[in-house]
């Protein structure tokens, strides 16, 4: 009886945490709760890899639900956990198989639990809440991609944390193959810069210095060397673009940035 009571308390804690994230997760909450609360029959339907993914997420959810979180932190952590669980559930139900290379299984704490904890901790502290759905996409992508090692997964999560939301938008802009609306020359001869322009140029140059973008072979030593039409994703920048599903960023937000760089 005591064990059943403890299990009930645990499930209630996860349910409260996920429900607290309704503002972030919206309609994903139902699917998330069903995925994390799946019993033996549900686990069998998910398959071994799916059940391992659900177990890892449930365990990290249990830990998160027991932390002392401020009200807004509960919204962020609960929302991202719900989005992750709902996406993994949807992809598994559609026939995709979570990775079975040991990421979710370990004699000790699994790599999946460590990466999920990192995502939730960074979500807890993230002030730009528009980034939160993309944190969730990042973990869900890692859960299905065995080419992303645990070490690379931690690197990607850390990189995502260090970028502003506008830099995520800029990575999305860099992922667009045809950029006819963007300026095709640098700004070296420009005498003055509006605040709208120079703040974007600084963020682009930061991405360049991190090695996430290039300008097709042209070297850049400062923000005035940015060539908007030549921005190309590379390395970690391309990984972030794909794994965070930055293609989901609303088009009007990309257009607004492109207008500054025209």
PDB file of C-alpha atoms in Angstrom:
ATOM      1  CA  UNK A   1       0.000   0.000   0.000  1.00  0.00           C
ATOM      2  CA  UNK A   2       2.835   2.400   0.881  1.00  0.00           C
ATOM      3  CA  UNK A   3       4.473   1.763  -2.472  1.00  0.00           C
ATOM      4  CA  UNK A   4       1.239   2.558  -4.292  1.00  0.00           C
ATOM      5  CA  UNK A   5       0.926   5.735  -2.259  1.00  0.00           C
ATOM      6  CA  UNK A   6       4.464   6.791  -3.141  1.00  0.00           C
ATOM      7  CA  UNK A   7       3.833   6.104  -6.838  1.00  0.00           C
ATOM      8  CA  UNK A   8       0.633   8.113  -6.659  1.00  0.00           C
ATOM      9  CA  UNK A   9       2.444  11.016  -5.002  1.00  0.00           C
ATOM     10  CA  UNK A  10       5.152  10.897  -7.671  1.00  0.00           C
ATOM     11  CA  UNK A  11       2.627  10.902 -10.521  1.00  0.00           C
ATOM     12  CA  UNK A  12       0.750  13.739  -8.860  1.00  0.00           C
ATOM     13  CA  UNK A  13       3.985  15.734  -8.603  1.00  0.00           C
ATOM     14  CA  UNK A  14       4.748  15.293 -12.302  1.00  0.00           C
ATOM     15  CA  UNK A  15       1.142  16.096 -13.198  1.00  0.00           C
ATOM     16  CA  UNK A  16       1.242  19.322 -11.184  1.00  0.00           C
ATOM     17  CA  UNK A  17       4.545  20.333 -12.756  1.00  0.00           C
ATOM     18  CA  UNK A  18       3.331  19.687 -16.298  1.00  0.00           C
ATOM     19  CA  UNK A  19       0.000  21.382 -15.677  1.00  0.00           C
ATOM     20  CA  UNK A  20       1.924  24.400 -14.389  1.00  0.00           C
ATOM     21  CA  UNK A  21       3.542  24.619 -17.822  1.00  0.00           C
ATOM     22  CA  UNK A  22       0.253  25.032 -19.701  1.00  0.00           C
ATOM     23  CA  UNK A  23       1.154  28.576 -20.739  1.00  0.00           C
ATOM     24  CA  UNK A  24       4.252  27.280 -22.546  1.00  0.00           C
ATOM     25  CA  UNK A  25       3.070  23.841 -23.672  1.00  0.00           C
ATOM     26  CA  UNK A  26      -0.564  24.548 -24.534  1.00  0.00           C
ATOM     27  CA  UNK A  27      -2.316  21.545 -26.028  1.00  0.00           C
ATOM     28  CA  UNK A  28       0.755  19.327 -25.682  1.00  0.00           C
ATOM     29  CA  UNK A  29      -0.036  18.662 -22.028  1.00  0.00           C
ATOM     30  CA  UNK A  30      -2.523  15.842 -22.641  1.00  0.00           C
ATOM     31  CA  UNK A  31      -0.154  13.830 -24.812  1.00  0.00           C
ATOM     32  CA  UNK A  32       2.716  14.443 -22.407  1.00  0.00           C
ATOM     33  CA  UNK A  33       0.804  13.196 -19.383  1.00  0.00           C
ATOM     34  CA  UNK A  34      -0.381  10.117 -21.237  1.00  0.00           C
ATOM     35  CA  UNK A  35       3.154   9.320 -22.377  1.00  0.00           C
ATOM     36  CA  UNK A  36       4.751   9.733 -18.947  1.00  0.00           C
ATOM     37  CA  UNK A  37       1.961   7.932 -17.079  1.00  0.00           C
ATOM     38  CA  UNK A  38       1.854   4.940 -19.424  1.00  0.00           C
ATOM     39  CA  UNK A  39       1.625   1.693 -17.483  1.00  0.00           C
ATOM     40  CA  UNK A  40       2.884  -1.750 -18.561  1.00  0.00           C
ATOM     41  CA  UNK A  41       0.436  -1.912 -21.480  1.00  0.00           C
ATOM     42  CA  UNK A  42       1.499   1.535 -22.657  1.00  0.00           C
ATOM     43  CA  UNK A  43       5.164   0.631 -22.340  1.00  0.00           C
ATOM     44  CA  UNK A  44       4.604  -2.481 -24.438  1.00  0.00           C
ATOM     45  CA  UNK A  45       2.932  -0.408 -27.135  1.00  0.00           C
ATOM     46  CA  UNK A  46       5.892   1.990 -27.192  1.00  0.00           C
ATOM     47  CA  UNK A  47       8.438  -0.758 -27.709  1.00  0.00           C
ATOM     48  CA  UNK A  48      11.675  -1.161 -25.777  1.00  0.00           C
ATOM     49  CA  UNK A  49      13.282   2.073 -26.968  1.00  0.00           C
ATOM     50  CA  UNK A  50      10.095   4.091 -26.516  1.00  0.00           C
ATOM     51  CA  UNK A  51       9.553   2.691 -23.040  1.00  0.00           C
ATOM     52  CA  UNK A  52      13.153   3.528 -22.118  1.00  0.00           C
ATOM     53  CA  UNK A  53      12.628   7.100 -23.345  1.00  0.00           C
ATOM     54  CA  UNK A  54       9.416   7.432 -21.328  1.00  0.00           C
ATOM     55  CA  UNK A  55      11.112   6.027 -18.236  1.00  0.00           C
ATOM     56  CA  UNK A  56      14.046   8.424 -18.494  1.00  0.00           C
ATOM     57  CA  UNK A  57      11.779  11.441 -18.956  1.00  0.00           C
ATOM     58  CA  UNK A  58       9.537  10.324 -16.117  1.00  0.00           C
ATOM     59  CA  UNK A  59      12.515   9.988 -13.803  1.00  0.00           C
ATOM     60  CA  UNK A  60      13.859  13.428 -14.624  1.00  0.00           C
ATOM     61  CA  UNK A  61      10.323  14.785 -14.242  1.00  0.00           C
ATOM     62  CA  UNK A  62      10.125  13.248 -10.781  1.00  0.00           C
ATOM     63  CA  UNK A  63      13.359  14.968  -9.785  1.00  0.00           C
ATOM     64  CA  UNK A  64      12.239  18.292 -11.231  1.00  0.00           C
ATOM     65  CA  UNK A  65       8.871  18.124  -9.480  1.00  0.00           C
ATOM     66  CA  UNK A  66      10.623  17.778  -6.124  1.00  0.00           C
ATOM     67  CA  UNK A  67      12.780  20.878  -6.574  1.00  0.00           C
ATOM     68  CA  UNK A  68      11.949  24.157  -4.922  1.00  0.00           C
ATOM     69  CA  UNK A  69      10.966  26.225  -7.947  1.00  0.00           C
ATOM     70  CA  UNK A  70       9.616  29.749  -8.127  1.00  0.00           C
ATOM     71  CA  UNK A  71       6.194  30.013  -9.796  1.00  0.00           C
ATOM     72  CA  UNK A  72       7.585  31.210 -13.122  1.00  0.00           C
ATOM     73  CA  UNK A  73      10.271  28.522 -13.063  1.00  0.00           C
ATOM     74  CA  UNK A  74       7.520  25.896 -12.736  1.00  0.00           C
ATOM     75  CA  UNK A  75       5.846  27.322 -15.832  1.00  0.00           C
ATOM     76  CA  UNK A  76       9.072  27.085 -17.833  1.00  0.00           C
ATOM     77  CA  UNK A  77      10.293  23.696 -16.587  1.00  0.00           C
ATOM     78  CA  UNK A  78       6.841  22.098 -16.709  1.00  0.00           C
ATOM     79  CA  UNK A  79       6.195  23.496 -20.158  1.00  0.00           C
ATOM     80  CA  UNK A  80       9.462  22.266 -21.666  1.00  0.00           C
ATOM     81  CA  UNK A  81       9.080  18.824 -20.073  1.00  0.00           C
ATOM     82  CA  UNK A  82       5.561  18.588 -21.506  1.00  0.00           C
ATOM     83  CA  UNK A  83       6.705  19.651 -24.977  1.00  0.00           C
ATOM     84  CA  UNK A  84       9.545  17.106 -24.935  1.00  0.00           C
ATOM     85  CA  UNK A  85       7.296  14.247 -23.783  1.00  0.00           C
ATOM     86  CA  UNK A  86       4.557  15.140 -26.275  1.00  0.00           C
ATOM     87  CA  UNK A  87       6.990  15.305 -29.208  1.00  0.00           C
ATOM     88  CA  UNK A  88       8.683  12.016 -28.330  1.00  0.00           C
ATOM     89  CA  UNK A  89       5.232  10.446 -27.928  1.00  0.00           C
ATOM     90  CA  UNK A  90       4.005  11.782 -31.284  1.00  0.00           C
ATOM     91  CA  UNK A  91       7.083  10.651 -33.156  1.00  0.00           C
ATOM     92  CA  UNK A  92       7.020   7.209 -31.529  1.00  0.00           C
ATOM     93  CA  UNK A  93       3.324   6.786 -32.303  1.00  0.00           C
ATOM     94  CA  UNK A  94       4.087   7.691 -35.924  1.00  0.00           C
ATOM     95  CA  UNK A  95       6.499   4.770 -36.154  1.00  0.00           C
ATOM     96  CA  UNK A  96       9.816   6.461 -35.431  1.00  0.00           C
ATOM     97  CA  UNK A  97      12.072   4.612 -33.025  1.00  0.00           C
ATOM     98  CA  UNK A  98      14.018   6.440 -30.323  1.00  0.00           C
ATOM     99  CA  UNK A  99      17.717   5.666 -30.374  1.00  0.00           C
ATOM    100  CA  UNK A 100      18.667   2.309 -28.885  1.00  0.00           C
ATOM    101  CA  UNK A 101      22.422   2.840 -28.585  1.00  0.00           C
ATOM    102  CA  UNK A 102      22.415   2.968 -24.781  1.00  0.00           C
ATOM    103  CA  UNK A 103      21.530   6.668 -24.550  1.00  0.00           C
ATOM    104  CA  UNK A 104      18.452   5.866 -22.465  1.00  0.00           C
ATOM    105  CA  UNK A 105      19.878   2.891 -20.595  1.00  0.00           C
ATOM    106  CA  UNK A 106      22.734   2.697 -18.144  1.00  0.00           C
ATOM    107  CA  UNK A 107      23.739   0.830 -15.037  1.00  0.00           C
ATOM    108  CA  UNK A 108      23.873   4.233 -13.381  1.00  0.00           C
ATOM    109  CA  UNK A 109      22.351   7.499 -14.460  1.00  0.00           C
ATOM    110  CA  UNK A 110      21.679   7.441 -18.185  1.00  0.00           C
ATOM    111  CA  UNK A 111      23.061   9.983 -20.643  1.00  0.00           C
ATOM    112  CA  UNK A 112      19.456  10.858 -21.540  1.00  0.00           C
ATOM    113  CA  UNK A 113      18.713  11.846 -17.952  1.00  0.00           C
ATOM    114  CA  UNK A 114      21.827  14.004 -17.775  1.00  0.00           C
ATOM    115  CA  UNK A 115      21.038  15.793 -21.037  1.00  0.00           C
ATOM    116  CA  UNK A 116      17.363  16.210 -20.102  1.00  0.00           C
ATOM    117  CA  UNK A 117      18.363  17.671 -16.740  1.00  0.00           C
ATOM    118  CA  UNK A 118      20.666  20.121 -18.510  1.00  0.00           C
ATOM    119  CA  UNK A 119      17.846  21.197 -20.837  1.00  0.00           C
ATOM    120  CA  UNK A 120      15.409  21.692 -17.948  1.00  0.00           C
ATOM    121  CA  UNK A 121      17.919  23.602 -15.806  1.00  0.00           C
ATOM    122  CA  UNK A 122      18.696  25.938 -18.675  1.00  0.00           C
ATOM    123  CA  UNK A 123      14.985  26.336 -19.363  1.00  0.00           C
ATOM    124  CA  UNK A 124      14.432  27.177 -15.700  1.00  0.00           C
ATOM    125  CA  UNK A 125      16.876  30.101 -15.951  1.00  0.00           C
ATOM    126  CA  UNK A 126      15.972  31.242 -19.461  1.00  0.00           C
ATOM    127  CA  UNK A 127      14.592  34.787 -19.523  1.00  0.00           C
ATOM    128  CA  UNK A 128      13.711  34.753 -23.239  1.00  0.00           C
ATOM    129  CA  UNK A 129      10.781  32.375 -23.064  1.00  0.00           C
ATOM    130  CA  UNK A 130      10.363  32.312 -26.842  1.00  0.00           C
ATOM    131  CA  UNK A 131      13.400  30.017 -26.837  1.00  0.00           C
ATOM    132  CA  UNK A 132      11.703  27.356 -24.728  1.00  0.00           C
ATOM    133  CA  UNK A 133       9.917  25.365 -27.471  1.00  0.00           C
ATOM    134  CA  UNK A 134      13.222  25.115 -29.329  1.00  0.00           C
ATOM    135  CA  UNK A 135      14.958  23.726 -26.221  1.00  0.00           C
ATOM    136  CA  UNK A 136      12.274  21.034 -26.241  1.00  0.00           C
ATOM    137  CA  UNK A 137      12.821  20.304 -29.943  1.00  0.00           C
ATOM    138  CA  UNK A 138      16.541  19.998 -29.263  1.00  0.00           C
ATOM    139  CA  UNK A 139      16.169  17.226 -26.710  1.00  0.00           C
ATOM    140  CA  UNK A 140      13.515  15.439 -28.766  1.00  0.00           C
ATOM    141  CA  UNK A 141      15.826  15.496 -31.793  1.00  0.00           C
ATOM    142  CA  UNK A 142      18.711  14.129 -29.740  1.00  0.00           C
ATOM    143  CA  UNK A 143      16.423  11.336 -28.503  1.00  0.00           C
ATOM    144  CA  UNK A 144      16.040  10.017 -32.054  1.00  0.00           C
ATOM    145  CA  UNK A 145      19.493  10.709 -33.494  1.00  0.00           C
ATOM    146  CA  UNK A 146      22.277   8.268 -32.535  1.00  0.00           C
ATOM    147  CA  UNK A 147      24.804  10.353 -34.498  1.00  0.00           C
ATOM    148  CA  UNK A 148      24.622  12.945 -31.705  1.00  0.00           C
ATOM    149  CA  UNK A 149      26.864  11.594 -28.956  1.00  0.00           C
ATOM    150  CA  UNK A 150      26.168  12.523 -25.323  1.00  0.00           C
ATOM    151  CA  UNK A 151      29.185  14.850 -25.434  1.00  0.00           C
ATOM    152  CA  UNK A 152      27.862  16.626 -28.533  1.00  0.00           C
ATOM    153  CA  UNK A 153      24.391  16.749 -26.990  1.00  0.00           C
ATOM    154  CA  UNK A 154      25.737  18.650 -23.971  1.00  0.00           C
ATOM    155  CA  UNK A 155      27.697  20.924 -26.308  1.00  0.00           C
ATOM    156  CA  UNK A 156      24.550  21.723 -28.303  1.00  0.00           C
ATOM    157  CA  UNK A 157      22.500  22.431 -25.177  1.00  0.00           C
ATOM    158  CA  UNK A 158      25.177  24.765 -23.841  1.00  0.00           C
ATOM    159  CA  UNK A 159      25.459  26.506 -27.215  1.00  0.00           C
ATOM    160  CA  UNK A 160      21.686  26.985 -27.379  1.00  0.00           C
ATOM    161  CA  UNK A 161      21.666  28.517 -23.912  1.00  0.00           C
ATOM    162  CA  UNK A 162      24.301  31.090 -24.879  1.00  0.00           C
ATOM    163  CA  UNK A 163      22.418  32.419 -27.919  1.00  0.00           C
ATOM    164  CA  UNK A 164      19.704  35.053 -27.868  1.00  0.00           C
ATOM    165  CA  UNK A 165      16.359  34.380 -29.470  1.00  0.00           C
ATOM    166  CA  UNK A 166      17.291  36.804 -32.238  1.00  0.00           C
ATOM    167  CA  UNK A 167      20.439  34.762 -32.908  1.00  0.00           C
ATOM    168  CA  UNK A 168      18.249  31.686 -33.314  1.00  0.00           C
ATOM    169  CA  UNK A 169      16.260  33.712 -35.854  1.00  0.00           C
ATOM    170  CA  UNK A 170      19.530  34.637 -37.577  1.00  0.00           C
ATOM    171  CA  UNK A 171      20.527  30.967 -37.751  1.00  0.00           C
ATOM    172  CA  UNK A 172      17.161  30.294 -39.360  1.00  0.00           C
ATOM    173  CA  UNK A 173      17.816  33.096 -41.828  1.00  0.00           C
ATOM    174  CA  UNK A 174      21.209  31.538 -42.579  1.00  0.00           C
ATOM    175  CA  UNK A 175      19.486  28.238 -43.284  1.00  0.00           C
ATOM    176  CA  UNK A 176      17.420  29.758 -46.090  1.00  0.00           C
ATOM    177  CA  UNK A 177      19.164  28.877 -49.345  1.00  0.00           C
ATOM    178  CA  UNK A 178      18.003  31.815 -51.446  1.00  0.00           C
ATOM    179  CA  UNK A 179      18.349  35.261 -49.820  1.00  0.00           C
ATOM    180  CA  UNK A 180      17.611  37.715 -52.658  1.00  0.00           C
ATOM    181  CA  UNK A 181      16.221  40.327 -50.268  1.00  0.00           C
ATOM    182  CA  UNK A 182      19.438  40.573 -48.227  1.00  0.00           C
ATOM    183  CA  UNK A 183      22.332  42.964 -48.783  1.00  0.00           C
ATOM    184  CA  UNK A 184      25.051  41.423 -50.956  1.00  0.00           C
ATOM    185  CA  UNK A 185      27.960  43.613 -49.830  1.00  0.00           C
ATOM    186  CA  UNK A 186      29.612  44.379 -46.493  1.00  0.00           C
ATOM    187  CA  UNK A 187      29.245  47.610 -44.499  1.00  0.00           C
ATOM    188  CA  UNK A 188      32.851  48.829 -44.581  1.00  0.00           C
ATOM    189  CA  UNK A 189      31.989  51.958 -46.556  1.00  0.00           C
ATOM    190  CA  UNK A 190      28.912  52.816 -44.529  1.00  0.00           C
ATOM    191  CA  UNK A 191      29.411  56.036 -42.594  1.00  0.00           C
ATOM    192  CA  UNK A 192      26.757  55.608 -39.918  1.00  0.00           C
ATOM    193  CA  UNK A 193      24.701  52.789 -38.496  1.00  0.00           C
ATOM    194  CA  UNK A 194      21.226  52.927 -37.020  1.00  0.00           C
ATOM    195  CA  UNK A 195      20.687  51.128 -33.726  1.00  0.00           C
ATOM    196  CA  UNK A 196      18.333  48.723 -35.483  1.00  0.00           C
ATOM    197  CA  UNK A 197      21.165  47.735 -37.803  1.00  0.00           C
ATOM    198  CA  UNK A 198      24.250  47.654 -35.622  1.00  0.00           C
ATOM    199  CA  UNK A 199      22.718  45.538 -32.875  1.00  0.00           C
ATOM    200  CA  UNK A 200      21.862  42.860 -35.454  1.00  0.00           C
ATOM    201  CA  UNK A 201      25.321  43.079 -37.022  1.00  0.00           C
ATOM    202  CA  UNK A 202      26.944  42.531 -33.619  1.00  0.00           C
ATOM    203  CA  UNK A 203      24.847  39.421 -33.058  1.00  0.00           C
ATOM    204  CA  UNK A 204      25.709  38.078 -36.501  1.00  0.00           C
ATOM    205  CA  UNK A 205      29.400  38.714 -35.886  1.00  0.00           C
ATOM    206  CA  UNK A 206      29.148  36.867 -32.577  1.00  0.00           C
ATOM    207  CA  UNK A 207      27.767  33.848 -34.452  1.00  0.00           C
ATOM    208  CA  UNK A 208      30.690  34.160 -36.890  1.00  0.00           C
ATOM    209  CA  UNK A 209      33.225  34.302 -34.055  1.00  0.00           C
ATOM    210  CA  UNK A 210      31.684  31.181 -32.530  1.00  0.00           C
ATOM    211  CA  UNK A 211      32.154  29.417 -35.874  1.00  0.00           C
ATOM    212  CA  UNK A 212      28.431  28.796 -36.357  1.00  0.00           C
ATOM    213  CA  UNK A 213      28.237  30.725 -39.643  1.00  0.00           C
ATOM    214  CA  UNK A 214      30.552  31.780 -42.452  1.00  0.00           C
ATOM    215  CA  UNK A 215      30.344  34.223 -45.351  1.00  0.00           C
ATOM    216  CA  UNK A 216      31.305  31.791 -48.064  1.00  0.00           C
ATOM    217  CA  UNK A 217      35.046  32.126 -47.537  1.00  0.00           C
ATOM    218  CA  UNK A 218      35.285  35.866 -46.842  1.00  0.00           C
ATOM    219  CA  UNK A 219      37.084  36.731 -43.599  1.00  0.00           C
ATOM    220  CA  UNK A 220      35.390  39.055 -41.119  1.00  0.00           C
ATOM    221  CA  UNK A 221      37.162  41.090 -38.450  1.00  0.00           C
ATOM    222  CA  UNK A 222      34.231  43.088 -37.156  1.00  0.00           C
ATOM    223  CA  UNK A 223      30.492  43.772 -37.545  1.00  0.00           C
ATOM    224  CA  UNK A 224      31.087  45.975 -40.595  1.00  0.00           C
ATOM    225  CA  UNK A 225      32.462  42.934 -42.443  1.00  0.00           C
ATOM    226  CA  UNK A 226      29.115  41.114 -42.308  1.00  0.00           C
ATOM    227  CA  UNK A 227      27.724  40.180 -45.737  1.00  0.00           C
ATOM    228  CA  UNK A 228      24.056  39.287 -45.052  1.00  0.00           C
ATOM    229  CA  UNK A 229      23.336  37.492 -48.345  1.00  0.00           C
ATOM    230  CA  UNK A 230      26.402  35.256 -47.884  1.00  0.00           C
ATOM    231  CA  UNK A 231      25.559  33.996 -44.391  1.00  0.00           C
ATOM    232  CA  UNK A 232      25.960  30.206 -44.425  1.00  0.00           C
ATOM    233  CA  UNK A 233      25.484  27.759 -41.583  1.00  0.00           C
ATOM    234  CA  UNK A 234      28.342  25.488 -40.592  1.00  0.00           C
ATOM    235  CA  UNK A 235      29.199  22.954 -37.888  1.00  0.00           C
ATOM    236  CA  UNK A 236      27.392  23.524 -34.616  1.00  0.00           C
ATOM    237  CA  UNK A 237      25.334  26.271 -36.246  1.00  0.00           C
ATOM    238  CA  UNK A 238      23.856  23.782 -38.721  1.00  0.00           C
ATOM    239  CA  UNK A 239      23.323  21.230 -35.936  1.00  0.00           C
ATOM    240  CA  UNK A 240      21.437  23.778 -33.853  1.00  0.00           C
ATOM    241  CA  UNK A 241      19.328  24.855 -36.823  1.00  0.00           C
ATOM    242  CA  UNK A 242      18.285  21.291 -37.580  1.00  0.00           C
ATOM    243  CA  UNK A 243      17.977  19.846 -34.074  1.00  0.00           C
ATOM    244  CA  UNK A 244      16.119  22.846 -32.612  1.00  0.00           C
ATOM    245  CA  UNK A 245      13.775  22.892 -35.636  1.00  0.00           C
ATOM    246  CA  UNK A 246      14.392  26.577 -36.189  1.00  0.00           C
ATOM    247  CA  UNK A 247      12.349  26.278 -39.363  1.00  0.00           C
ATOM    248  CA  UNK A 248       9.347  26.512 -37.008  1.00  0.00           C
ATOM    249  CA  UNK A 249      10.186  30.107 -36.055  1.00  0.00           C
ATOM    250  CA  UNK A 250       7.264  32.269 -37.232  1.00  0.00           C
ATOM    251  CA  UNK A 251       7.987  33.731 -40.654  1.00  0.00           C
ATOM    252  CA  UNK A 252       7.088  37.339 -39.705  1.00  0.00           C
ATOM    253  CA  UNK A 253       9.920  37.333 -37.158  1.00  0.00           C
ATOM    254  CA  UNK A 254      12.420  36.282 -39.820  1.00  0.00           C
ATOM    255  CA  UNK A 255      11.075  38.828 -42.298  1.00  0.00           C
ATOM    256  CA  UNK A 256      11.456  41.619 -39.732  1.00  0.00           C
ATOM    257  CA  UNK A 257      15.157  40.822 -39.277  1.00  0.00           C
ATOM    258  CA  UNK A 258      15.693  40.403 -43.016  1.00  0.00           C
ATOM    259  CA  UNK A 259      14.248  43.888 -43.560  1.00  0.00           C
ATOM    260  CA  UNK A 260      17.004  45.365 -41.361  1.00  0.00           C
ATOM    261  CA  UNK A 261      19.640  43.569 -43.455  1.00  0.00           C
ATOM    262  CA  UNK A 262      18.259  44.425 -46.864  1.00  0.00           C
TER     263      UNK A 262
END
